[in-house]
PDB file of C-alpha atoms in Angstrom:
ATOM      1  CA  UNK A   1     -39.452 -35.881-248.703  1.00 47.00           C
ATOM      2  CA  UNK A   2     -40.083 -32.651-248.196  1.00 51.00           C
ATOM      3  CA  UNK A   3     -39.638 -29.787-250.883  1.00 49.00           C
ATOM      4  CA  UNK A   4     -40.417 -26.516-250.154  1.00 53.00           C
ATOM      5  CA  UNK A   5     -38.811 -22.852-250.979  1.00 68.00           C
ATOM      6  CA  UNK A   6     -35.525 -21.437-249.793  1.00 58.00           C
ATOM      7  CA  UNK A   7     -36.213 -18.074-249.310  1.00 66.00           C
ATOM      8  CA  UNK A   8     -33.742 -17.310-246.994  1.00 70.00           C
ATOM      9  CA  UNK A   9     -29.873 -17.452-244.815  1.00 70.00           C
ATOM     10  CA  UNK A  10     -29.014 -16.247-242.137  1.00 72.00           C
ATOM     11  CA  UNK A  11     -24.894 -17.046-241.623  1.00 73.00           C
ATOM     12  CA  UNK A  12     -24.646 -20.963-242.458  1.00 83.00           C
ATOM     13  CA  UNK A  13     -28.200 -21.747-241.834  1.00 92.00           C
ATOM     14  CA  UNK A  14     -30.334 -21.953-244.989  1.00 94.00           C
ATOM     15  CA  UNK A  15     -34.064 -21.178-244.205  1.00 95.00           C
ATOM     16  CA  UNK A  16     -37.124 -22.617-246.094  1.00 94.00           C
ATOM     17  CA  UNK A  17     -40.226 -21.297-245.921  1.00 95.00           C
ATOM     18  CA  UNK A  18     -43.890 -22.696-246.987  1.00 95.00           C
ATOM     19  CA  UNK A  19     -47.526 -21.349-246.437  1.00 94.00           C
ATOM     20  CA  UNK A  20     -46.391 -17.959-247.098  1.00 92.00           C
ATOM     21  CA  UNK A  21     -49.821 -16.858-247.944  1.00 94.00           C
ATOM     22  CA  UNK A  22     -50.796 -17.112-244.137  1.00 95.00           C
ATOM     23  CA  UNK A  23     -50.698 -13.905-242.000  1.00 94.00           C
ATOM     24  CA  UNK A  24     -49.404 -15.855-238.997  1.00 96.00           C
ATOM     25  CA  UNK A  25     -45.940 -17.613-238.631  1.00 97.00           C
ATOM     26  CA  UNK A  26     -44.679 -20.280-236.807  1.00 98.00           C
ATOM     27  CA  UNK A  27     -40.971 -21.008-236.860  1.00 98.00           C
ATOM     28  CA  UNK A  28     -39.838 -24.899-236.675  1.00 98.00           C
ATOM     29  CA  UNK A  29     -37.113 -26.195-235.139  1.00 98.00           C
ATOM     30  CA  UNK A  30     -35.743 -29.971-236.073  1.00 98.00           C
ATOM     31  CA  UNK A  31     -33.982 -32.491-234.021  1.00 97.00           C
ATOM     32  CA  UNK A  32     -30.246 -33.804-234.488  1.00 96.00           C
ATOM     33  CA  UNK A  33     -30.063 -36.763-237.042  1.00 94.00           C
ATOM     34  CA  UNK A  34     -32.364 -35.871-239.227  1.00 95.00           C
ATOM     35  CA  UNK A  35     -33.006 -33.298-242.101  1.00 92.00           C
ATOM     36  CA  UNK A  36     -35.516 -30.053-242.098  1.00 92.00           C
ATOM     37  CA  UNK A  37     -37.126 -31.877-245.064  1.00 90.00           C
ATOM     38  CA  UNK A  38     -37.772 -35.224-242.919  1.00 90.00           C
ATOM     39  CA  UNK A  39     -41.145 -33.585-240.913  1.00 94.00           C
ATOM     40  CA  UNK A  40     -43.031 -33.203-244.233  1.00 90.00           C
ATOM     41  CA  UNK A  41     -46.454 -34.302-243.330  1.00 94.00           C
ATOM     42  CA  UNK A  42     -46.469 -32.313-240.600  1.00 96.00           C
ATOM     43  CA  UNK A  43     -45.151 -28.992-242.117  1.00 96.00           C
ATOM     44  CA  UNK A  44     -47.606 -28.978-245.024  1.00 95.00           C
ATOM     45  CA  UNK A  45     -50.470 -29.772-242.565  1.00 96.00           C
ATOM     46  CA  UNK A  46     -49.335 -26.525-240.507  1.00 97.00           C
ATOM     47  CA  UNK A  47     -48.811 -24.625-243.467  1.00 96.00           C
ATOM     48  CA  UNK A  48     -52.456 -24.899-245.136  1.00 95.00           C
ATOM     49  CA  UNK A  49     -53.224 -22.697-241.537  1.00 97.00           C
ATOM     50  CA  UNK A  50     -49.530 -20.705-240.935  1.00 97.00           C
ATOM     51  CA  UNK A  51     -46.885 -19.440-242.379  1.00 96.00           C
ATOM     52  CA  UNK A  52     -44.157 -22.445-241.405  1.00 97.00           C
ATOM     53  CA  UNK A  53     -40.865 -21.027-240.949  1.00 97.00           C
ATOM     54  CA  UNK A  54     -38.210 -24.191-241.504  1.00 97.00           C
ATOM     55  CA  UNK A  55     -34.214 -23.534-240.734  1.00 96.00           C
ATOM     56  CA  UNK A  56     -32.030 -26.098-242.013  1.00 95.00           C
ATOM     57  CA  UNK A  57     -29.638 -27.043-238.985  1.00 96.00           C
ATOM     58  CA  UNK A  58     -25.828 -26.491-240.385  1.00 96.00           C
ATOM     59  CA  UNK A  59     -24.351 -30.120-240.576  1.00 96.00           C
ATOM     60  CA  UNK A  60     -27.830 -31.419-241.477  1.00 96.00           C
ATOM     61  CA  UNK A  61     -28.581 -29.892-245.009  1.00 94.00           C
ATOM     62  CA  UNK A  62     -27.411 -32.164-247.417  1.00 93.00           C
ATOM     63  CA  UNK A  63     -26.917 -29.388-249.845  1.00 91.00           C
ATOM     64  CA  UNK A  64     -24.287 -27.345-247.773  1.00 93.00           C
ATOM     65  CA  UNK A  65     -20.958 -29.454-246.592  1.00 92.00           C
ATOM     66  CA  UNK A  66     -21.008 -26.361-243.217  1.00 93.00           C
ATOM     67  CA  UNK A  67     -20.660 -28.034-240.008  1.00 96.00           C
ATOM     68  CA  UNK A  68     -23.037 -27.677-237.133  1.00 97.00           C
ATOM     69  CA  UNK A  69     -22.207 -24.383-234.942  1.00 97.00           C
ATOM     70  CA  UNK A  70     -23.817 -24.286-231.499  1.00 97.00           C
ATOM     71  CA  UNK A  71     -27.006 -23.321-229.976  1.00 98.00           C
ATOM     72  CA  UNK A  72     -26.491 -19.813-229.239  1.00 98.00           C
ATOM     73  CA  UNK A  73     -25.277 -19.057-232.756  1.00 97.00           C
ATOM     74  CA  UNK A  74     -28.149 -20.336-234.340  1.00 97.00           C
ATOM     75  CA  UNK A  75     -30.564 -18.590-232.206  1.00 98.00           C
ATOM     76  CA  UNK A  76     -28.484 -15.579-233.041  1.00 97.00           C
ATOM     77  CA  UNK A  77     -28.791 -15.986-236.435  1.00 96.00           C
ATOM     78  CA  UNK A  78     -32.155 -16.844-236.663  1.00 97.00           C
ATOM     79  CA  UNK A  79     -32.800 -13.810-234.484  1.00 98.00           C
ATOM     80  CA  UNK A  80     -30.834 -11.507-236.979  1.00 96.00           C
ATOM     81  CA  UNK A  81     -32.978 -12.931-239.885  1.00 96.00           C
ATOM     82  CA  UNK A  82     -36.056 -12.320-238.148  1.00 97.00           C
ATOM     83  CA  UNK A  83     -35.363  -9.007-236.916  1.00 97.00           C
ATOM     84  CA  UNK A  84     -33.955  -8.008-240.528  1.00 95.00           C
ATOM     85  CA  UNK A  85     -37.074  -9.053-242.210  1.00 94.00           C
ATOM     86  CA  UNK A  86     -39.307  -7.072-239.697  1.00 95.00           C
ATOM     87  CA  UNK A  87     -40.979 -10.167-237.761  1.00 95.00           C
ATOM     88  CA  UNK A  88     -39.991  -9.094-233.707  1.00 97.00           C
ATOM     89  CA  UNK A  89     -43.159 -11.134-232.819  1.00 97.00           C
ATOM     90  CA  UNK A  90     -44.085 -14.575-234.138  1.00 98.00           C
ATOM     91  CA  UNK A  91     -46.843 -16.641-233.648  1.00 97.00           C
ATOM     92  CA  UNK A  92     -45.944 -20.439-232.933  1.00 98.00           C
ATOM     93  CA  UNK A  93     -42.538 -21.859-231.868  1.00 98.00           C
ATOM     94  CA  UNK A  94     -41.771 -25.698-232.324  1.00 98.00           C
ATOM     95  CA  UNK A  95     -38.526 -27.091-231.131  1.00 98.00           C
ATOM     96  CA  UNK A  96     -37.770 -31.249-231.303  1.00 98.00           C
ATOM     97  CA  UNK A  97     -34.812 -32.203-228.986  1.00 97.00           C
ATOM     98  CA  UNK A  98     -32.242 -30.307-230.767  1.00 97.00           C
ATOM     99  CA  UNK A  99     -34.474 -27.778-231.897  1.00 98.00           C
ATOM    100  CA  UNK A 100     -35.748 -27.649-228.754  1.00 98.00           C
ATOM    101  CA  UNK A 101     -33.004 -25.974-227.001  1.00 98.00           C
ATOM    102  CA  UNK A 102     -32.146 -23.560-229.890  1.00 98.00           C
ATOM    103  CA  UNK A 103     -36.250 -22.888-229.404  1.00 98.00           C
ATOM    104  CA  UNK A 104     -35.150 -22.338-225.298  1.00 98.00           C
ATOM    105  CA  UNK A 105     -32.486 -20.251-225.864  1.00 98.00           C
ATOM    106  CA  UNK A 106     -34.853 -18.139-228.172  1.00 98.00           C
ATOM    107  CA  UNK A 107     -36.782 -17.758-225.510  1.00 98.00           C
ATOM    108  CA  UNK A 108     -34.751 -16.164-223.202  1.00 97.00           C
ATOM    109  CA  UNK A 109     -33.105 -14.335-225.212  1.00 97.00           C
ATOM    110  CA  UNK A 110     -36.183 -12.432-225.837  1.00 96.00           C
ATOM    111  CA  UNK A 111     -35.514 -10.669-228.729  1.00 97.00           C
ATOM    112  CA  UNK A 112     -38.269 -12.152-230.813  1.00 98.00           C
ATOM    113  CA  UNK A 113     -41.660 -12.299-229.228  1.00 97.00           C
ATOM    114  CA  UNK A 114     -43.599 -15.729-229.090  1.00 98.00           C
ATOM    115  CA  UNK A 115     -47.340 -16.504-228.139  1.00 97.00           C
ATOM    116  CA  UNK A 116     -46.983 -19.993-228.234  1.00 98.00           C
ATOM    117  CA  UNK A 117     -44.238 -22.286-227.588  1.00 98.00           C
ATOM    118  CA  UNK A 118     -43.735 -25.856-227.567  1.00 98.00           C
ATOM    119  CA  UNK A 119     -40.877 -27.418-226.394  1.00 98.00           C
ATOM    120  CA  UNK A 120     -41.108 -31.062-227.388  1.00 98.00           C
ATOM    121  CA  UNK A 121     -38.205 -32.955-225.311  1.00 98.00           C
ATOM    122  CA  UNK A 122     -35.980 -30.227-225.537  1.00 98.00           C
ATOM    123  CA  UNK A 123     -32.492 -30.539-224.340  1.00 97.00           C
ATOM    124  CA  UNK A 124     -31.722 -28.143-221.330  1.00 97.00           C
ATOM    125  CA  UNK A 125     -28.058 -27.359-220.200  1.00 95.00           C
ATOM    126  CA  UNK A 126     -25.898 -29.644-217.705  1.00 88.00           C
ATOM    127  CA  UNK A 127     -25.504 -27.696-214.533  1.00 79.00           C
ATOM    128  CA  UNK A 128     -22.271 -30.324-214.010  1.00 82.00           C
ATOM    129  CA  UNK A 129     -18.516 -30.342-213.316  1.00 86.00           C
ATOM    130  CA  UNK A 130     -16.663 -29.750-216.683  1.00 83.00           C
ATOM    131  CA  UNK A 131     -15.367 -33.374-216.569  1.00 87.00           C
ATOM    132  CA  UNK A 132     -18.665 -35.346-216.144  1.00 90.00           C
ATOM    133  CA  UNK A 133     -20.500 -32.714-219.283  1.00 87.00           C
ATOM    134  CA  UNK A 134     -16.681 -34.583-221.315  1.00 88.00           C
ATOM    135  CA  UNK A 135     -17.781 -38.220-220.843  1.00 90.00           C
ATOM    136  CA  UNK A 136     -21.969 -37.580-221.375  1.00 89.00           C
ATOM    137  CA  UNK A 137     -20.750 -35.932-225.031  1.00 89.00           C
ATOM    138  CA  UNK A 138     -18.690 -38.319-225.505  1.00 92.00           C
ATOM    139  CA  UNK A 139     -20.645 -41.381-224.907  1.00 91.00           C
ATOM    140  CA  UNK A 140     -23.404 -39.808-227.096  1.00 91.00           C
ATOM    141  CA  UNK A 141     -20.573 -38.846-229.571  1.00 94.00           C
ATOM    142  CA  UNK A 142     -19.748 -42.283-229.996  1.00 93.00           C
ATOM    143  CA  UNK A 143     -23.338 -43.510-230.272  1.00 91.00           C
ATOM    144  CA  UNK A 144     -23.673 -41.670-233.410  1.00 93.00           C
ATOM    145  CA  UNK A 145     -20.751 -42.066-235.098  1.00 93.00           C
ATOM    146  CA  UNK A 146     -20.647 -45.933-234.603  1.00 92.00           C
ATOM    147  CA  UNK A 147     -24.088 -45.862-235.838  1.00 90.00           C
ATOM    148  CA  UNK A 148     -23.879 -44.060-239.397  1.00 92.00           C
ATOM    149  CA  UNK A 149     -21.494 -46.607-239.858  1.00 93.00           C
ATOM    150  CA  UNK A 150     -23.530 -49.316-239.271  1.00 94.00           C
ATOM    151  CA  UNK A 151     -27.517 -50.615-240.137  1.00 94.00           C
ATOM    152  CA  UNK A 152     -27.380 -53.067-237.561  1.00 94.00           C
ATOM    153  CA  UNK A 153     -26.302 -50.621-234.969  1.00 92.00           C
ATOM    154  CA  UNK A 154     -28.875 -47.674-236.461  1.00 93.00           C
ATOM    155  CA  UNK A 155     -31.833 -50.708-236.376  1.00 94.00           C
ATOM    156  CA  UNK A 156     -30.959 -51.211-232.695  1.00 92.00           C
ATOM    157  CA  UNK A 157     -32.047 -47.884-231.589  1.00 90.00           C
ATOM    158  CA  UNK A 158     -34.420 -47.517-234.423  1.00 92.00           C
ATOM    159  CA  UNK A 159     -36.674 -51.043-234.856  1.00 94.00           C
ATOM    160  CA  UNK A 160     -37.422 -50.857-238.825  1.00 95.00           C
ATOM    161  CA  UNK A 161     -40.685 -52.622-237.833  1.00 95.00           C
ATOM    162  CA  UNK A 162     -41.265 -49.496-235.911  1.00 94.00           C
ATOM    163  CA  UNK A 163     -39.936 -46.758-237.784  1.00 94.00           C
ATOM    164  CA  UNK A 164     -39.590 -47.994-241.092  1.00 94.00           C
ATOM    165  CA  UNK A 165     -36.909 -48.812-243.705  1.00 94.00           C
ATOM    166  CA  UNK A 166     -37.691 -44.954-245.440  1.00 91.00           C
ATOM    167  CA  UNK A 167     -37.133 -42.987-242.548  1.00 92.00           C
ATOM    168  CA  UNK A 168     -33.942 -45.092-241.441  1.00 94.00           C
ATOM    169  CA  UNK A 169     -32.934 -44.950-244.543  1.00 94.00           C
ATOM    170  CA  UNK A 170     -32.958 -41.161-244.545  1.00 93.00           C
ATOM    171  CA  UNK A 171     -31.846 -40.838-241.342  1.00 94.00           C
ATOM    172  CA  UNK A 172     -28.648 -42.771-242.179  1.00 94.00           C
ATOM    173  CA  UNK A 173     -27.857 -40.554-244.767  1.00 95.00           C
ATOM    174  CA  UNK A 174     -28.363 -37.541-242.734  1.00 96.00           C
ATOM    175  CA  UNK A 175     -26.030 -39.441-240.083  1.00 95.00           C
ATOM    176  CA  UNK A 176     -23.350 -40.274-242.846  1.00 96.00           C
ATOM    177  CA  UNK A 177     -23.321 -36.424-244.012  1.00 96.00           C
ATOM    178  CA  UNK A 178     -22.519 -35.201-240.954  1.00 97.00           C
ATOM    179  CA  UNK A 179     -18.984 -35.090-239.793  1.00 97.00           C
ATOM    180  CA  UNK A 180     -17.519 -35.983-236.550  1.00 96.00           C
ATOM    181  CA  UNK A 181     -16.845 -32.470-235.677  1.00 97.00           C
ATOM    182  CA  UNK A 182     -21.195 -31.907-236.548  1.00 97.00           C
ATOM    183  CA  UNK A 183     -21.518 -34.921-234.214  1.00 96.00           C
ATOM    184  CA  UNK A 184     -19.760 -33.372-231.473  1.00 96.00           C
ATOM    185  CA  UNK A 185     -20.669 -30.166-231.482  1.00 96.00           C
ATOM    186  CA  UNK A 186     -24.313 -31.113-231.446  1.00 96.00           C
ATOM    187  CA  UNK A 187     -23.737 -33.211-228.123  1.00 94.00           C
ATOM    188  CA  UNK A 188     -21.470 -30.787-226.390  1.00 94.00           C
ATOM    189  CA  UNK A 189     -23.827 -27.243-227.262  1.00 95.00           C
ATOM    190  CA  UNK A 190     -27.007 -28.728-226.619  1.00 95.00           C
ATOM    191  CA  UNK A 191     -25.783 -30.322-222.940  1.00 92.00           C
ATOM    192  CA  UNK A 192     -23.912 -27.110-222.409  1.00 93.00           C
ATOM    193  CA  UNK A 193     -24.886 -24.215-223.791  1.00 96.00           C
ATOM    194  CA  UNK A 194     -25.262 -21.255-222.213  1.00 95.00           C
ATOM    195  CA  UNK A 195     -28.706 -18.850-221.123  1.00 96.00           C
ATOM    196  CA  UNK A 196     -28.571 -15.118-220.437  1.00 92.00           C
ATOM    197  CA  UNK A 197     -29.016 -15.190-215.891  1.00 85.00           C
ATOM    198  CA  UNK A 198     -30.907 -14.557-214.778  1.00 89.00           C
ATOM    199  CA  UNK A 199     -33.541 -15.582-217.643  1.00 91.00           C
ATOM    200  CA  UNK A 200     -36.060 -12.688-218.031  1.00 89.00           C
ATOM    201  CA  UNK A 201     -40.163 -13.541-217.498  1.00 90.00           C
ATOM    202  CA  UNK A 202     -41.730 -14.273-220.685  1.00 92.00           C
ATOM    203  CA  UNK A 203     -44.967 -13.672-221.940  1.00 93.00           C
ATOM    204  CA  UNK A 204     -45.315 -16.901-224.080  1.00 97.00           C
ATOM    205  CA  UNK A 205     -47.604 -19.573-223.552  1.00 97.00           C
ATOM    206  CA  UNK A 206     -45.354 -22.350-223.341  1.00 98.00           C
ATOM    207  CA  UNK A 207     -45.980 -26.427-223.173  1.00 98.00           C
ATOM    208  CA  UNK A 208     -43.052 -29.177-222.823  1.00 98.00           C
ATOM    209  CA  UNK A 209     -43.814 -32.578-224.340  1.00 98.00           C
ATOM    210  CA  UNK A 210     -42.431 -35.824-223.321  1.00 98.00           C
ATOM    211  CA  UNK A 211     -42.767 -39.179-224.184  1.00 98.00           C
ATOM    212  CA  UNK A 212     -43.970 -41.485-221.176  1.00 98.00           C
ATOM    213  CA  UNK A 213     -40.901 -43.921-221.676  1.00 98.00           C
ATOM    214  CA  UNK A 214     -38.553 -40.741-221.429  1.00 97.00           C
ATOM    215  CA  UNK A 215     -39.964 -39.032-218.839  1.00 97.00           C
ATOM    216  CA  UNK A 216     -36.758 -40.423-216.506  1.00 97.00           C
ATOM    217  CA  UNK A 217     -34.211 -39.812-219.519  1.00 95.00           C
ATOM    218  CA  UNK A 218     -36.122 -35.822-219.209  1.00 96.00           C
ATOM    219  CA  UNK A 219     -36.422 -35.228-215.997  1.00 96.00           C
ATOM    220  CA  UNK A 220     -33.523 -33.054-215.731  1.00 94.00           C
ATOM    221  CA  UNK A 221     -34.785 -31.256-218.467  1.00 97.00           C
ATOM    222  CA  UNK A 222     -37.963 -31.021-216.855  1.00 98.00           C
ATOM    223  CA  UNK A 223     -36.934 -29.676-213.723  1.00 97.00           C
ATOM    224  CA  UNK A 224     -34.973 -27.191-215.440  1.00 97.00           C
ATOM    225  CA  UNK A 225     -37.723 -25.778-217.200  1.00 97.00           C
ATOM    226  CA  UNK A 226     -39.785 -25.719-214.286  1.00 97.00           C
ATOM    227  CA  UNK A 227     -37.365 -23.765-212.618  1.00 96.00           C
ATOM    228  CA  UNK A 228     -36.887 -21.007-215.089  1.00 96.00           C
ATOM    229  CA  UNK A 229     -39.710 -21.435-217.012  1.00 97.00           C
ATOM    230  CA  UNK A 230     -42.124 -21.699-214.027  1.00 96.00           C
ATOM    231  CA  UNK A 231     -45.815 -20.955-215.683  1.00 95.00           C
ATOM    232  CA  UNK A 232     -44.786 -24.171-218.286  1.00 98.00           C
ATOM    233  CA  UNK A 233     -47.725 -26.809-218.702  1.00 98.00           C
ATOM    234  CA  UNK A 234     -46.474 -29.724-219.182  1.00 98.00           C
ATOM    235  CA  UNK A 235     -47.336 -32.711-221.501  1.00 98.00           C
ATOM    236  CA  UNK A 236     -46.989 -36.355-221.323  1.00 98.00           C
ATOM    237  CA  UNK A 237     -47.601 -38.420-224.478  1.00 97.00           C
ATOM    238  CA  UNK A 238     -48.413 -41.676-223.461  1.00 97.00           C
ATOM    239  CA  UNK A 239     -46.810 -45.203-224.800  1.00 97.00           C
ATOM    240  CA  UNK A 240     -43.630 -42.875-226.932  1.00 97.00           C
ATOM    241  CA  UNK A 241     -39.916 -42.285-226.093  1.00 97.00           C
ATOM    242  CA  UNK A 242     -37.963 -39.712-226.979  1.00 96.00           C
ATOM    243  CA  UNK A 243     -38.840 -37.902-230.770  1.00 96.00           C
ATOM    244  CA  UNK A 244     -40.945 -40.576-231.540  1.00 96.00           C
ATOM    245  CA  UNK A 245     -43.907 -37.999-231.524  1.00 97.00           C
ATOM    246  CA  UNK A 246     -42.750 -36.470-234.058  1.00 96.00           C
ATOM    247  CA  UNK A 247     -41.176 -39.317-235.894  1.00 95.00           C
ATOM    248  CA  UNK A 248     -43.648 -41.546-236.352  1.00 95.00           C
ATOM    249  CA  UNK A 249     -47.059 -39.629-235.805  1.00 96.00           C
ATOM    250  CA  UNK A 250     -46.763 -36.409-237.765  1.00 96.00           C
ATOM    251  CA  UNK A 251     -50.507 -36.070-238.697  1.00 96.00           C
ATOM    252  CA  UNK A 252     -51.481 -36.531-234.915  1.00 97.00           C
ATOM    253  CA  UNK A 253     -48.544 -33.777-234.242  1.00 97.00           C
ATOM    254  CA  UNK A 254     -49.504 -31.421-236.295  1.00 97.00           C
ATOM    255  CA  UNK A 255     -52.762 -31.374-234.903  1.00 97.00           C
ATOM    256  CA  UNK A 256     -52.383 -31.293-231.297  1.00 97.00           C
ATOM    257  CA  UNK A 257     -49.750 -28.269-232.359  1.00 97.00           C
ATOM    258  CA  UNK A 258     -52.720 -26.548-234.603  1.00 97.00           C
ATOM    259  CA  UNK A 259     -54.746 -27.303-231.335  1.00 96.00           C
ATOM    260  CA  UNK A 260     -52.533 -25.276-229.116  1.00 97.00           C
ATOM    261  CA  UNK A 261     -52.245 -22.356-231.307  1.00 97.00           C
ATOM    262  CA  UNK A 262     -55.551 -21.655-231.858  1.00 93.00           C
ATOM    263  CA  UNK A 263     -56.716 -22.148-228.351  1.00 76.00           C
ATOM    264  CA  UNK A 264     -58.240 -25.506-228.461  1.00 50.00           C
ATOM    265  CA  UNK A 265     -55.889 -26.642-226.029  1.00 43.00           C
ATOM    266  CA  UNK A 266     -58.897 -28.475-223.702  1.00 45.00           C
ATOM    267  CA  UNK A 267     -59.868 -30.518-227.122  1.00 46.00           C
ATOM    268  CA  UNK A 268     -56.215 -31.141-227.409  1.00 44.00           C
ATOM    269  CA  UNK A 269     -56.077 -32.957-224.364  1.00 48.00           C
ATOM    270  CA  UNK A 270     -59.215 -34.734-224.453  1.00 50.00           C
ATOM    271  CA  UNK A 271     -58.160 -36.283-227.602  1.00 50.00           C
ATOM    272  CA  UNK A 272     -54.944 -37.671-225.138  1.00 45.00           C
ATOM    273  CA  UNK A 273     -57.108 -38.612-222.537  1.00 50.00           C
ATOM    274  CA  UNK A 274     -59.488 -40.674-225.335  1.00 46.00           C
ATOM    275  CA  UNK A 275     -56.778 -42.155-227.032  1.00 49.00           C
ATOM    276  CA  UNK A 276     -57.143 -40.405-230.048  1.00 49.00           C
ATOM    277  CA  UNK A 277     -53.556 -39.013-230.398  1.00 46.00           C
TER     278      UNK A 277
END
């Protein structure tokens, strides 16, 4: 796995940083379940171009036993490291489900200046009754916690044939380290947390991924977005559900992310529309 520098921490969220010879940063945000050090081919193929800034999630890092806090604290803190080190504006943004609404609420905070987001099936908050947003956290709640427990359970929502026995095998100890009150947390900030109203115009350049077989599973999210994020393009990746992107086609990642950066966004989605990616 990945192994990088930690150069930095910001409350209880340790930050690693790679490609710190490049002028231009882009800060990356990981999902739930998984560790900062799990997206390592695509990291070192963005840093050879950018400076790749890489928070560890608290209840994720396997060196710290901190539980996870909520959205809005992380963005804070991540916004206080920024701002203390001088970086107001930053290239690139990258969030992945989890990340993705820490990468949202970023956003409108906007403290921290962004040219280019993407939000890759980023988790928007529940406009529900107090009662329903109980039972959705806890049914995902249970979900996980059953399935650290158990391989059979974890290979039922991850197909080894598909994802491998490395990555599930990671991803269970990721799942293991993190404690019930981790678990929770992560289901109950990321359906519910809150956004400064109303959310102030940004300047960003901002695209939302989805997998095709998520796009039902997202449309909430979606329509949020499009709502309060109105100039958002949005991007469907054919034949994937959610994370799998990321998961289990880093290199082809990594490059439709360098496309979007550096303006090659009408390559970018040629290579979709060809099958490349």
């Amino acid at each position: 796995m990945l192994s990088g520098h930690l150069n930095g921490r910001s409350g209880n969220v340790n930050i690693h940083e790679f490609g710190q010879e490049n002028r231009e940063c882009v800060l990356f945000l990981h999902a739930s379940c998984t560790g900062w050090d799990f997206y390592e081919e695509s990291v070192q193929r963005l840093s050879e171009r950018y400076h790749v800034i890489l928070p560890a999630m608290p209840g994720h890092d396997l060196t710290t036993n901190e539980d996870y806090t909520s959205v809005e604290q992380i963005a804070a803190e991540l916004e206080r490291w920024l701002l203390e080190r001088g970086q107001a504006h930053v290239h690139g943004l990258y969030g992945l489900s989890m990340g993705g609404s820490v990468a949202l609420r970023l956003l409108a905070d906007n403290k921290i200046s962004f040219d280019k987001a993407v939000i890759d099936a980023g988790i928007t908050p529940y406009q529900l009754p107090w009662i329903v947003t109980r039972f959705i956290a806890l049914r995902d709640f249970l979900m996980v916690e059953l399935g650290k427990h158990s391989r059979k359970l974890l290979e039922l929502a991850y197909p080894p044939e598909k994802y491998g026995a490395k990555s599930l095998d990671f991803m269970q100890q990721v799942m293991k380290h993190m404690s019930a009150r981790t678990i929770w947390r992560v289901f109950d900030s990321c359906n519910n947390y809150a956004m400064p109203g109303p959310i102030p115009a940004v300047r960003t350049e901002i695209q939302y991924w989805y997998g095709s077989l998520e796009k039902k599973a997202r449309a909430w999210d979606i329509g949020y977005v499009k709502k309060n994020f109105p100039e958002t393009a949005f991007v469907e990746i054919s034949g994937l559900d959610h994370a799998e992107y990321a998961l289990l086609h880093p290199a082809e990642l990594a490059g439709q992310m360098l496309a979007f950066l550096e303006d090659r966004r009408r390559k970018g989605e040629q290579d979709y529309e060809s099958g490349k990616i």
